[in-house]
XYZ file of N, CA and C in Angstrom:
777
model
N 0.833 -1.197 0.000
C 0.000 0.000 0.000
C 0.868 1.248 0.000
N 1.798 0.989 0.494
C 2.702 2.494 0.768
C 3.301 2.435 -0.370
N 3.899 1.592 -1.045
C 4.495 1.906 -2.511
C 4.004 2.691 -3.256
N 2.521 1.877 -3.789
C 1.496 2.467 -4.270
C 1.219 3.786 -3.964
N 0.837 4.345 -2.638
C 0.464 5.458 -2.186
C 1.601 6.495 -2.865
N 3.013 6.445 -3.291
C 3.680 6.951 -3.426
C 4.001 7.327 -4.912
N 3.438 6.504 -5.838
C 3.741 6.105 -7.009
C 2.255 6.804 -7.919
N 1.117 6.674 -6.721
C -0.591 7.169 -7.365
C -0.799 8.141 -8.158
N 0.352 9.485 -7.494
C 0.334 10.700 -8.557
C 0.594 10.877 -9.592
N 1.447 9.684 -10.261
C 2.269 9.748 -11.278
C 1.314 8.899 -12.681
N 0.871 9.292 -13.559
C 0.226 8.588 -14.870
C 1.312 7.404 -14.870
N 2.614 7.789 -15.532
C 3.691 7.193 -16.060
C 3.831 6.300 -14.778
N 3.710 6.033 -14.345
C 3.983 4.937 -13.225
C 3.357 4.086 -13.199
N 2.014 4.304 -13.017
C 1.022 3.316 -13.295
C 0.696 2.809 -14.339
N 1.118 3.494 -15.272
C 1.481 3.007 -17.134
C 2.274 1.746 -17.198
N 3.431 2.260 -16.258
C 4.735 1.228 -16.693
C 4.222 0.039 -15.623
N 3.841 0.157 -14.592
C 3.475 -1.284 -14.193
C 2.591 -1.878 -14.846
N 1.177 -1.306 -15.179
C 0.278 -2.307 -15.908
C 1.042 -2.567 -17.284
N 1.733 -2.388 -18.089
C 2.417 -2.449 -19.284
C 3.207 -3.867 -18.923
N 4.060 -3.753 -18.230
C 5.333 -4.770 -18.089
C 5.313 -5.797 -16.937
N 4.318 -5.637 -15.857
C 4.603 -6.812 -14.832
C 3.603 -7.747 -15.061
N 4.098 -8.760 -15.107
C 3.135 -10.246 -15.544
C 1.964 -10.574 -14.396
N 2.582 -9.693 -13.256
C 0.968 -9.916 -11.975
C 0.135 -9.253 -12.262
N 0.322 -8.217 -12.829
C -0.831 -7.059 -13.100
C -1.823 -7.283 -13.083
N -2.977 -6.574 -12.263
C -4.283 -7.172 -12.856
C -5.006 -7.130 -13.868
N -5.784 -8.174 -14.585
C -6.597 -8.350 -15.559
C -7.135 -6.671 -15.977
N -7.219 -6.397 -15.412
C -7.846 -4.459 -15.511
C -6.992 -3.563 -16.473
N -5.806 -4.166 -16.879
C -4.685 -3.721 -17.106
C -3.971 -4.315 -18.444
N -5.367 -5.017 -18.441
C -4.788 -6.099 -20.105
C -5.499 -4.917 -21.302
N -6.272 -4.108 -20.923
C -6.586 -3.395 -22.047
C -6.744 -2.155 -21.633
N -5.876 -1.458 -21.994
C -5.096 -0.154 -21.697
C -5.916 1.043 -22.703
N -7.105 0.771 -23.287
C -6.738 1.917 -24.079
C -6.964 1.477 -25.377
N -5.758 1.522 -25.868
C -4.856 1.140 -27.059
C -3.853 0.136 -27.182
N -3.266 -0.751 -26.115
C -2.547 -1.590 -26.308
C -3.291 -2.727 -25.274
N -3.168 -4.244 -25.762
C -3.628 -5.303 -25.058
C -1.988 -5.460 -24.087
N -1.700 -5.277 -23.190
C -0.748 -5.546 -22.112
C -0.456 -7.133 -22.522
N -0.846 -8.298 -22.961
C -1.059 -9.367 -22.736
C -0.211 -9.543 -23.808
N -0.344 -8.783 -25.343
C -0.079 -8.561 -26.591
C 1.647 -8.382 -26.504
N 1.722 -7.380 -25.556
C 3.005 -6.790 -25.525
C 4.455 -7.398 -24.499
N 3.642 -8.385 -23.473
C 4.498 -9.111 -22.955
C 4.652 -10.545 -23.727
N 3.946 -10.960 -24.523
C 3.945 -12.117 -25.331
C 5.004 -11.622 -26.384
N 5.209 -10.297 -26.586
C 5.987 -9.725 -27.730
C 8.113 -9.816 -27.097
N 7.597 -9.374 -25.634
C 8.684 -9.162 -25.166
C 8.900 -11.242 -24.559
N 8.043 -11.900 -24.419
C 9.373 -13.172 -23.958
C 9.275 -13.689 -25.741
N 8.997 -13.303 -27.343
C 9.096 -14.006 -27.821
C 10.353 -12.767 -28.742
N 10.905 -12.038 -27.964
C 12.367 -11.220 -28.235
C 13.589 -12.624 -28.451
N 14.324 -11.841 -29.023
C 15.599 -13.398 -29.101
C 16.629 -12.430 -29.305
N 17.633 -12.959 -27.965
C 18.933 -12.174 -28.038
C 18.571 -11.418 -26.455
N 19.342 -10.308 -27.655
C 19.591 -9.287 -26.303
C 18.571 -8.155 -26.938
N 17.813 -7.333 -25.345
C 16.947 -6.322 -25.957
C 17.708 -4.987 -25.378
N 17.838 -3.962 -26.115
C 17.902 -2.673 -25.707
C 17.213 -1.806 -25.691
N 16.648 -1.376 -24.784
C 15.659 0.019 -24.359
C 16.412 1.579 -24.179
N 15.968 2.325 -24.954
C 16.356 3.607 -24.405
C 14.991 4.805 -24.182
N 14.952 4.855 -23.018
C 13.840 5.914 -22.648
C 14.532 7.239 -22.937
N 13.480 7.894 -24.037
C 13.932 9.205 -24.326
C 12.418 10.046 -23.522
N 13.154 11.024 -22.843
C 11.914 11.410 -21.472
C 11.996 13.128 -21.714
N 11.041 13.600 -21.952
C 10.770 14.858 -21.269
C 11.193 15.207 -20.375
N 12.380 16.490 -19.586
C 12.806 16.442 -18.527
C 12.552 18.135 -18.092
N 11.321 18.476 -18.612
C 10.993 20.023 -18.400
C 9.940 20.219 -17.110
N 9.652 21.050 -16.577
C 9.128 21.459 -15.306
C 7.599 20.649 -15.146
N 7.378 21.073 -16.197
C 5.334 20.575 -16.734
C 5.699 19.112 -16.090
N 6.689 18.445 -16.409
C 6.668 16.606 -16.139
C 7.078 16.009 -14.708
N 7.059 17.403 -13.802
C 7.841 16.724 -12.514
C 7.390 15.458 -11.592
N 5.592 15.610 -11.427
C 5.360 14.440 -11.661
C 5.762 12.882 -12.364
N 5.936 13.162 -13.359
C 5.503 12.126 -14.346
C 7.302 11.493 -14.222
N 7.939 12.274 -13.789
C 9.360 12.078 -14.019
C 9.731 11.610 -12.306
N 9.027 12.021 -11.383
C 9.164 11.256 -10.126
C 8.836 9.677 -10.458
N 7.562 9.483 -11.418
C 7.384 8.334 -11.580
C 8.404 7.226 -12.243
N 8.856 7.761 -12.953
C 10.052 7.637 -13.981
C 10.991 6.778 -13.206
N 11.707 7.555 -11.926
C 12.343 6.930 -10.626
C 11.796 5.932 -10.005
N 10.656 6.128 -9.872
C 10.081 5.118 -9.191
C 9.807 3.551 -9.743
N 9.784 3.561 -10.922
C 9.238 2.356 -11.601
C 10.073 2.131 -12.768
N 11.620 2.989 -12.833
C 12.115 2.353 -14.721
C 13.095 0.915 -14.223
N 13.719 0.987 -12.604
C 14.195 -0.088 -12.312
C 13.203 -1.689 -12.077
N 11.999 -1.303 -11.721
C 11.308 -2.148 -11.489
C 10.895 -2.469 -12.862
N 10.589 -1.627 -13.758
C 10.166 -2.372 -15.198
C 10.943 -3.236 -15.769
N 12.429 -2.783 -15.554
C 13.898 -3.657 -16.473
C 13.831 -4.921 -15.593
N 13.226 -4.954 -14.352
C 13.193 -6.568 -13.465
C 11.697 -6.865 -14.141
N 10.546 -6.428 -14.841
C 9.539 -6.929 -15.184
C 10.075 -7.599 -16.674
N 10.932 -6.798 -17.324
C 10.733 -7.440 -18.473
C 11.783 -8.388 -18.400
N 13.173 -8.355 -17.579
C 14.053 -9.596 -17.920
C 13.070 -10.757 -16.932
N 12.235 -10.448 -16.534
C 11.477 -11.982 -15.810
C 10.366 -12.833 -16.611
N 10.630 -12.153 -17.814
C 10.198 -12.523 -19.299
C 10.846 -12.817 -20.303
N 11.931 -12.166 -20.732
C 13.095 -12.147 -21.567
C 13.799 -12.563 -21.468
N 14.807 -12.671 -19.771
C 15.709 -13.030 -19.328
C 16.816 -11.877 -19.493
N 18.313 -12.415 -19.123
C 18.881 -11.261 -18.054
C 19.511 -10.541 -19.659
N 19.348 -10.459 -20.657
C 20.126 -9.298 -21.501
C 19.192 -8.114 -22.080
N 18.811 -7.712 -21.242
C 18.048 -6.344 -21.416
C 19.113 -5.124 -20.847
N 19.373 -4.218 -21.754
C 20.314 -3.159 -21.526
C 19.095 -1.782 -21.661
N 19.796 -0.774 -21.065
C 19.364 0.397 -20.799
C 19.735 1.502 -21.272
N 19.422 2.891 -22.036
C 20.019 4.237 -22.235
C 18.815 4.865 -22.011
N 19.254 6.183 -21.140
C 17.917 7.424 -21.126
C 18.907 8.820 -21.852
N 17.987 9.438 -22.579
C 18.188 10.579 -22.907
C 16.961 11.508 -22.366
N 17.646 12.426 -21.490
C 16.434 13.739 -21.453
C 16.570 14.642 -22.459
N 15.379 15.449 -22.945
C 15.183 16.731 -23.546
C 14.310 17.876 -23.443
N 14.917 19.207 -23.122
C 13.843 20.064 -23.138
C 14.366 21.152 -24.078
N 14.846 22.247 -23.685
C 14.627 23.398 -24.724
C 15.925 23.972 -24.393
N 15.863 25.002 -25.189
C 17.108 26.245 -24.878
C 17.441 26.785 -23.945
N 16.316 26.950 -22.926
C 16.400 27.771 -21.715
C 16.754 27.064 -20.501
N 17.130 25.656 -20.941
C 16.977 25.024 -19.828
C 18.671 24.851 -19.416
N 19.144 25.011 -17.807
C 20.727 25.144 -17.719
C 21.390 23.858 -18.238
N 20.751 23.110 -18.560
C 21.471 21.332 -18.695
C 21.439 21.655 -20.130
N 20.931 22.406 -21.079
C 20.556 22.411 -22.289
C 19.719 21.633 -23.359
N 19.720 21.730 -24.539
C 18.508 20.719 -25.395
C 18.570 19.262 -24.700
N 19.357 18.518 -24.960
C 19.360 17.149 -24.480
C 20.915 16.695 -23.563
N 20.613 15.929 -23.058
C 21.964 15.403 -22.201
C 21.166 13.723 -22.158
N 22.519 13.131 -21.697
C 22.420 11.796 -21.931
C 22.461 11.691 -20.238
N 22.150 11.073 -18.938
C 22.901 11.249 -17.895
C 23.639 9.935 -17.192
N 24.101 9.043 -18.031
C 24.564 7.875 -17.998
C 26.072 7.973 -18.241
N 26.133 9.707 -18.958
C 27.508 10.201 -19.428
C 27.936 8.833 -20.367
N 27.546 8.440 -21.009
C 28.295 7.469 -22.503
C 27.104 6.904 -23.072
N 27.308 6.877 -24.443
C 26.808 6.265 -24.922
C 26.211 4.637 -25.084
N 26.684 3.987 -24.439
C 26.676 2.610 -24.209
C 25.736 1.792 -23.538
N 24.891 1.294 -23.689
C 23.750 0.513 -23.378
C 24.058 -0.292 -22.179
N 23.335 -0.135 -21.314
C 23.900 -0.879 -19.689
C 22.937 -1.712 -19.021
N 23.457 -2.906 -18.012
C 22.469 -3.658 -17.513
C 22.994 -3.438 -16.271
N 24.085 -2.131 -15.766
C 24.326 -2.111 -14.318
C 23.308 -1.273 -13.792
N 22.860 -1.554 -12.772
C 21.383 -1.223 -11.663
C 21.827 -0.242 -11.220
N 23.493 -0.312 -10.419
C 23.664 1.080 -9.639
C 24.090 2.045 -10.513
N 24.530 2.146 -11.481
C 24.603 3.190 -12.590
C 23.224 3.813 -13.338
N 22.452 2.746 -13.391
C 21.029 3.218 -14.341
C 20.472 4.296 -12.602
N 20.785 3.830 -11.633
C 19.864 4.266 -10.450
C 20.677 5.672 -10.390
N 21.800 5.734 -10.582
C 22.819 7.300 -10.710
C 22.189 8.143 -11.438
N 22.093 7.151 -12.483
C 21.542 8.291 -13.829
C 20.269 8.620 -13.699
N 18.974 8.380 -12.626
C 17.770 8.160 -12.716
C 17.721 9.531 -11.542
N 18.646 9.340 -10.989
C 18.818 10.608 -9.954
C 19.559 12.075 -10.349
N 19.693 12.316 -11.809
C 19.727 13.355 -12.727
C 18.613 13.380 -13.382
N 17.152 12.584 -13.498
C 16.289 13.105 -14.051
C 15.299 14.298 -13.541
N 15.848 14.820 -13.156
C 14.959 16.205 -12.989
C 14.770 17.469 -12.962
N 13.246 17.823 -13.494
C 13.111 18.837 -13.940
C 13.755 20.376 -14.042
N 13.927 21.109 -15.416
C 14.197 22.077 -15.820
C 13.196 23.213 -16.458
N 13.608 24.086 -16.684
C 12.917 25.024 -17.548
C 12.688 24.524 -18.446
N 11.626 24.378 -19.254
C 11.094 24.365 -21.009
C 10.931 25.585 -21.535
N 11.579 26.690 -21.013
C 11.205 28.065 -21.610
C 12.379 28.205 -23.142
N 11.459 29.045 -24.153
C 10.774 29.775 -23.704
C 9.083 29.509 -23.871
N 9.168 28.110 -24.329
C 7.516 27.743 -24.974
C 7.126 26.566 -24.527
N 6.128 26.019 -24.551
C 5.647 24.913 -24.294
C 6.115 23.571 -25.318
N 6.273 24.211 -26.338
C 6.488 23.293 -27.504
C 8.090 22.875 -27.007
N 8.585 21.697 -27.020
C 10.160 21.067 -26.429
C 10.786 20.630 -27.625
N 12.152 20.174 -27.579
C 13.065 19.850 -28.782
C 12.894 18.523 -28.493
N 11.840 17.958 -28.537
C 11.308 16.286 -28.888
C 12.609 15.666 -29.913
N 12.515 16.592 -31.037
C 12.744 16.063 -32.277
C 14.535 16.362 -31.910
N 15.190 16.702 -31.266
C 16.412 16.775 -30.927
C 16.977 15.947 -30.089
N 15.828 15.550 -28.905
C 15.740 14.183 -28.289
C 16.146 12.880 -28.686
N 15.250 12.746 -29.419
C 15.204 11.840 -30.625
C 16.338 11.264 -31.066
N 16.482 12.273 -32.082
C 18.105 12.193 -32.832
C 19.272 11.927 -32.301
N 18.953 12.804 -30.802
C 20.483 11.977 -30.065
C 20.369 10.299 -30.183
N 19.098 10.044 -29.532
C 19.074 8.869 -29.060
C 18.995 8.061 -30.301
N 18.834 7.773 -31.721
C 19.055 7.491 -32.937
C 20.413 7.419 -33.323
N 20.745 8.972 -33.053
C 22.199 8.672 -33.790
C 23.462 8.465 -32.808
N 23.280 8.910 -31.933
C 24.596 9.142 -30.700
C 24.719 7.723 -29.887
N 23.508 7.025 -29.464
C 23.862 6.253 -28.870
C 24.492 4.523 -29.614
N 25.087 3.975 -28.675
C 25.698 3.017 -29.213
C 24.677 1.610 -29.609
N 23.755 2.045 -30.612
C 22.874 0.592 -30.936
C 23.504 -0.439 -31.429
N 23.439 -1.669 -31.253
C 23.835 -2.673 -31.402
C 23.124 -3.513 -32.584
N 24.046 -4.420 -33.986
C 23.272 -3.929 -35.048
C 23.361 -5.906 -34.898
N 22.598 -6.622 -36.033
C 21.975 -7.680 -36.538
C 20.652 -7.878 -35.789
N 20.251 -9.046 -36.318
C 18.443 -10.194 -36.285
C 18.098 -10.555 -34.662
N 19.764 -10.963 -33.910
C 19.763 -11.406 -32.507
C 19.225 -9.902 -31.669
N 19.358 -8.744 -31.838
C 18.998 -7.494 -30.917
C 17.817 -6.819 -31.387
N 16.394 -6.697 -30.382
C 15.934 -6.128 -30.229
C 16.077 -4.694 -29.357
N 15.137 -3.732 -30.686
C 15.772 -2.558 -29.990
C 14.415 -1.541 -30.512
N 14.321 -0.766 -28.651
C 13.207 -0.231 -28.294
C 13.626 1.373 -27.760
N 12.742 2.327 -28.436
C 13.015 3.772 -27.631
C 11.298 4.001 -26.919
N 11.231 4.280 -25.783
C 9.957 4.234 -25.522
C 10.103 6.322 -25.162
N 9.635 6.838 -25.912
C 9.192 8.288 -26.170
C 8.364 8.438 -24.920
N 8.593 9.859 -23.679
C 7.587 9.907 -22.628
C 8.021 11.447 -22.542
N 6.491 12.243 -22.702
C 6.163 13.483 -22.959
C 4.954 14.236 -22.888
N 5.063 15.178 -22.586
C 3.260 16.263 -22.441
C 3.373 16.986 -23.815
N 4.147 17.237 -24.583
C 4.648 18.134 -25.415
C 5.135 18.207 -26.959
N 4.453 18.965 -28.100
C 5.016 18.388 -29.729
C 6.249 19.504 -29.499
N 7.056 18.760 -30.653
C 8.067 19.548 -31.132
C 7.560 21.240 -31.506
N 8.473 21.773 -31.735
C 7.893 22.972 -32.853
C 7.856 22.888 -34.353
N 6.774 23.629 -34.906
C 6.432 23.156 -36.603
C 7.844 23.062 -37.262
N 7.718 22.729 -37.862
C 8.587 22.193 -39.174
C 8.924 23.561 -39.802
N 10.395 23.501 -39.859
C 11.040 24.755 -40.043
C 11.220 26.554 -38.917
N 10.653 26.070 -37.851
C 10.446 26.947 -36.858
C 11.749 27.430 -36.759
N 12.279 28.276 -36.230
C 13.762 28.928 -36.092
C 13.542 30.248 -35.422
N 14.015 30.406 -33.990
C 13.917 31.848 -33.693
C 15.363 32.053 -32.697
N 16.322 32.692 -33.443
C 17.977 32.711 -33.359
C 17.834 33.833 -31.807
N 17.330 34.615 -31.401
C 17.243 35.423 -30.374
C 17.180 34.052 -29.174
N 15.870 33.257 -29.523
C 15.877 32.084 -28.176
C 16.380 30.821 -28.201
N 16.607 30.722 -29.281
C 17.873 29.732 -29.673
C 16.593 28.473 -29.904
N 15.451 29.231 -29.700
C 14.374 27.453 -30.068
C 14.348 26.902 -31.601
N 14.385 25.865 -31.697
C 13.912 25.486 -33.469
C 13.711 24.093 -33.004
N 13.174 23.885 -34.528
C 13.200 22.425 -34.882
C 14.002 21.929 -36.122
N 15.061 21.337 -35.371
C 16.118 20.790 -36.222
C 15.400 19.704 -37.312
N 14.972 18.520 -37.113
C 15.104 17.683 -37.433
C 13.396 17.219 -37.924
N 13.096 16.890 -38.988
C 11.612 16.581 -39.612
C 11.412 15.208 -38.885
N 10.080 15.169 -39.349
C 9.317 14.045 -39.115
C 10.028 12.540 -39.541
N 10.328 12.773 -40.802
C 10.304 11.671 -41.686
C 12.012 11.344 -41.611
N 12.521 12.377 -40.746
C 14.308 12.006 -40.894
C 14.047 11.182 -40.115
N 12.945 11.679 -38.524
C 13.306 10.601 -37.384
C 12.613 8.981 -37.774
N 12.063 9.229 -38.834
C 11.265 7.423 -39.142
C 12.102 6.927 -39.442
N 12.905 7.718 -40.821
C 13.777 7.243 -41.882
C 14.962 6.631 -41.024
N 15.480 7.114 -40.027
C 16.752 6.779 -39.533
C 16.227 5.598 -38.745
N 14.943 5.639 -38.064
C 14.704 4.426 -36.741
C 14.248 3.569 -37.770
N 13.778 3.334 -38.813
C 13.770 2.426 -39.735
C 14.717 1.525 -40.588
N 15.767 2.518 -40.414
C 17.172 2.046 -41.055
C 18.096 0.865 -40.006
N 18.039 1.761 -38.676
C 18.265 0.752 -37.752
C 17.950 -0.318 -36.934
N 16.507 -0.370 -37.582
C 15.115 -1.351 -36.760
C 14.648 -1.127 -35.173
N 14.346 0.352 -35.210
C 14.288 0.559 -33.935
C 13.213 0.743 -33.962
N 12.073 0.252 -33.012
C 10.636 0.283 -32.687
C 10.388 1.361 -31.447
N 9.883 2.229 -32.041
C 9.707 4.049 -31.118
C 8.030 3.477 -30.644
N 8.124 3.661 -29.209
C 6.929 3.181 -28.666
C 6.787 4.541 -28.260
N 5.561 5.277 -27.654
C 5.438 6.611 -27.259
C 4.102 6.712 -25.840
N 4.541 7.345 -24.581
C 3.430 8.023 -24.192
C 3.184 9.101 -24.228
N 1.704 9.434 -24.329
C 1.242 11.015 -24.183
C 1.313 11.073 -22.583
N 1.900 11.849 -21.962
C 1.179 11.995 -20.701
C 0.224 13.295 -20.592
N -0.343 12.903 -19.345
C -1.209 14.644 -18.921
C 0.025 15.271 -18.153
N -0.500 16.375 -17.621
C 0.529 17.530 -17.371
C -0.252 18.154 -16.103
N 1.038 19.278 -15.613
C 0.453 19.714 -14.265
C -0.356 20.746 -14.590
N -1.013 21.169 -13.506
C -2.274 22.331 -13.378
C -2.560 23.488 -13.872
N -1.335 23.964 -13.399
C -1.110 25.526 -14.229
C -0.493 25.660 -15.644
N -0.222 24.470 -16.431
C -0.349 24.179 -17.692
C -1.092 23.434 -19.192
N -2.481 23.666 -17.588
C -3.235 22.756 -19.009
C -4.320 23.522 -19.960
N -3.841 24.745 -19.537
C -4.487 25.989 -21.111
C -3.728 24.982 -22.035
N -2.787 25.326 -22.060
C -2.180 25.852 -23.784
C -1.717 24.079 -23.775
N -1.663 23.099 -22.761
C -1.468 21.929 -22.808
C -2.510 21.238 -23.534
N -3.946 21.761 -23.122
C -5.051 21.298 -24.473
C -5.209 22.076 -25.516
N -4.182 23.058 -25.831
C -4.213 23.791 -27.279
C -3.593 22.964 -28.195
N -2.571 22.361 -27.341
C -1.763 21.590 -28.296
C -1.491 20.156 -28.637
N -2.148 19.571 -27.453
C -2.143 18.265 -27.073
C -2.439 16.943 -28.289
N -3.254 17.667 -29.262
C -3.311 16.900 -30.333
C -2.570 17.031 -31.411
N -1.399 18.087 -31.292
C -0.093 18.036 -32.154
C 0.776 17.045 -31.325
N 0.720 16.951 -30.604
C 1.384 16.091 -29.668
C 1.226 14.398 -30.060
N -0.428 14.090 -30.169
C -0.842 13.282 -30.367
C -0.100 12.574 -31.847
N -0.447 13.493 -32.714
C -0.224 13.171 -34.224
C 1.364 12.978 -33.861
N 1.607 13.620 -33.579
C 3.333 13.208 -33.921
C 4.158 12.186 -33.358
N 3.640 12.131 -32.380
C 4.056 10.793 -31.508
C 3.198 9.357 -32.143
N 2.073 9.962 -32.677
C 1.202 8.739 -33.695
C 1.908 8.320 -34.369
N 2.551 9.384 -35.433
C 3.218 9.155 -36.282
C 4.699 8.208 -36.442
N 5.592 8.456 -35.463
C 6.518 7.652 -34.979
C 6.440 6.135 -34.900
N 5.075 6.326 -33.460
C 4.792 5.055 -33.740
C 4.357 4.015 -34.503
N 3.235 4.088 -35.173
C 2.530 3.556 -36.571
C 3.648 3.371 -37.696
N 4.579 4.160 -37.646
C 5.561 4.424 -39.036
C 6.695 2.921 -38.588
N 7.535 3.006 -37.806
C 8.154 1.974 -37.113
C 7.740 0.765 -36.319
N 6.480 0.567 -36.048
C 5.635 -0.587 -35.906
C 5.832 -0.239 -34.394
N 5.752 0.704 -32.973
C 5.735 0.643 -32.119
C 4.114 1.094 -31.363
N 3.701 1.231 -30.424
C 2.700 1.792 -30.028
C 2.681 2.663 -29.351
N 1.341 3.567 -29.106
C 1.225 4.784 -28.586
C 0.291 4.358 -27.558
N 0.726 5.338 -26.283
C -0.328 4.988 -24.916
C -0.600 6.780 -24.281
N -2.232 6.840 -24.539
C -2.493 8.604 -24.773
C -3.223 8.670 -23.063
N -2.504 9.418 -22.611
C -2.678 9.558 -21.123
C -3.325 10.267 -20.553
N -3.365 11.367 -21.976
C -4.440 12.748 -22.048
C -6.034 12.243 -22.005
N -6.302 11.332 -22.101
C -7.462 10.844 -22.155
C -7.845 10.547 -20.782
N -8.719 11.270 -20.006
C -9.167 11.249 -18.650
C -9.674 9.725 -18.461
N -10.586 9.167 -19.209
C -11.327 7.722 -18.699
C -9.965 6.475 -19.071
N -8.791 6.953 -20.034
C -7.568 6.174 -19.981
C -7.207 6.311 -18.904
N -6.919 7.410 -18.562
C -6.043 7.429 -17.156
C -6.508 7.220 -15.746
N -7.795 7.180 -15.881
C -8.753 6.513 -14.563
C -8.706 4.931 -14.650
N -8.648 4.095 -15.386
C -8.738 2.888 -16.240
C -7.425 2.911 -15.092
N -6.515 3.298 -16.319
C -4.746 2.582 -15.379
C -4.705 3.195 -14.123
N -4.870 4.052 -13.418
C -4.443 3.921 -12.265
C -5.067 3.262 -11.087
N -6.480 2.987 -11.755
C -7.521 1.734 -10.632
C -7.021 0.911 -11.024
N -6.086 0.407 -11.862
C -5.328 -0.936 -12.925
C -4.207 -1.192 -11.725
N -3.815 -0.534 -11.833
C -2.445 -0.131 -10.804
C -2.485 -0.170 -9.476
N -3.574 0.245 -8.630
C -3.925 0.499 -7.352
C -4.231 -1.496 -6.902
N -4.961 -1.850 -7.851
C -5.298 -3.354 -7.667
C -4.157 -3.976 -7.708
């Protein structure tokens, strides 16, 4: 009960347990949009070694969602190797914006290299938190991304599965955006980030999350650019999307979760 009690505030928490632990309750096999049942049958019929890299929102709006983050990304990597078995490796990349002192993206694992050490992933899990997203709501998603595409060390043939699970309140900025005074843009299109996670067989899974209080004006102005683009990722690379913005979704998983 006290775990729980601790973990309740967080969408993304209660996401990642009904998603990945094989006790979960039945409440939790249909999420929405993904059959839970679907996706652990996917993960013990992996062969090899799997690599995950959580590319996370690490801007103020997510402090929630990013406590959860701590709370449950070690317990997920013990949900899925108790399915897979022990070669599941790890990379997180955060991203927010220009304004933020850590800057667009940082890796906090400091290397590129995919890891199955616990007390290092738990180091790096204790740099996830929140920064400025100023000067806009809209984040360098799409800069996120690309690190985690091109910078990190993926591991290539048929034997490695390889997963970026996308977790965010927030779309990129439009296509071609550029404003040199705040240093915001959007580097990188839609179709570079398919084209490249396609090249390398990387399956971009995505959540929408909801967001905190004093940001959910302009959080439902935009929330369905958010939607589409993270749709897009997913559907394009064969991964799935889990939309958090959806009030009767997110009542669903966290009575999913509480059980």
């Amino acid at each position: 009960v006290g775990t729980y009690a601790q973990e309740s505030a967080s969408a993304v928490a209660s996401a990642l347990r009904g998603l990945f632990n094989p006790g979960a309750p039945a409440e939790a096999n249909t999420m929405g949009l993904l059959p839970r049942g679907n996706f652990l049958d996917r993960v013990a019929g992996s062969r090899g070694r799997i690599e995950m890299a959580l590319v996370v929102d690490a801007t103020e709006s997510m402090e929630e969602q990013l406590r959860g983050i701590q709370q449950r990304l070690l317990s997920m990597i013990d949900d899925v190797r108790r399915v897979a078995g022990d070669e599941v490796y790890v990379q997180i990349v955060m991203y927010r914006d220009s304004g933020a002192a850590s800057g667009a993206v940082t890796v906090p694992l400091g290397s590129p290299v995919f890891t199955r050490d616990e007390p290092a992933i738990e180091q790096a899990l204790q740099k996830l938190v929140p920064e400025s997203g100023a000067p806009y709501f809209h984040e360098a998603v799409d800069q996120g991304l690309y690190a985690a595409l091109n910078d990190l060390n993926w591991s290539a043939g048929e034997q490695t599965t390889r997963w970026i699970f996308l977790v965010g309140d927030a779309p990129p900025f439009d296509r071609g955006f550029r404003e040199p005074e705040s240093g915001a843009e959007r580097k990188y299109s839609t179709e570079q980030l398919i084209g490249r996670a396609q090249q390398l067989g990387i399956e971009i899974n995505a959540i929408v999350c909801p967001t905190r209080a004093k940001d959910e004006e302009v959080y439902n102005e935009v929330v369905g650019l958010t939607r589409f683009f993270f749709g897009e990722l997913t559907s394009q690379t064969g991964g799935w999307m889990l939309d958090l913005s959806d009030p009767k979704l997110l009542e669903n998983i966290t009575t999913a979760a509480r059980g």
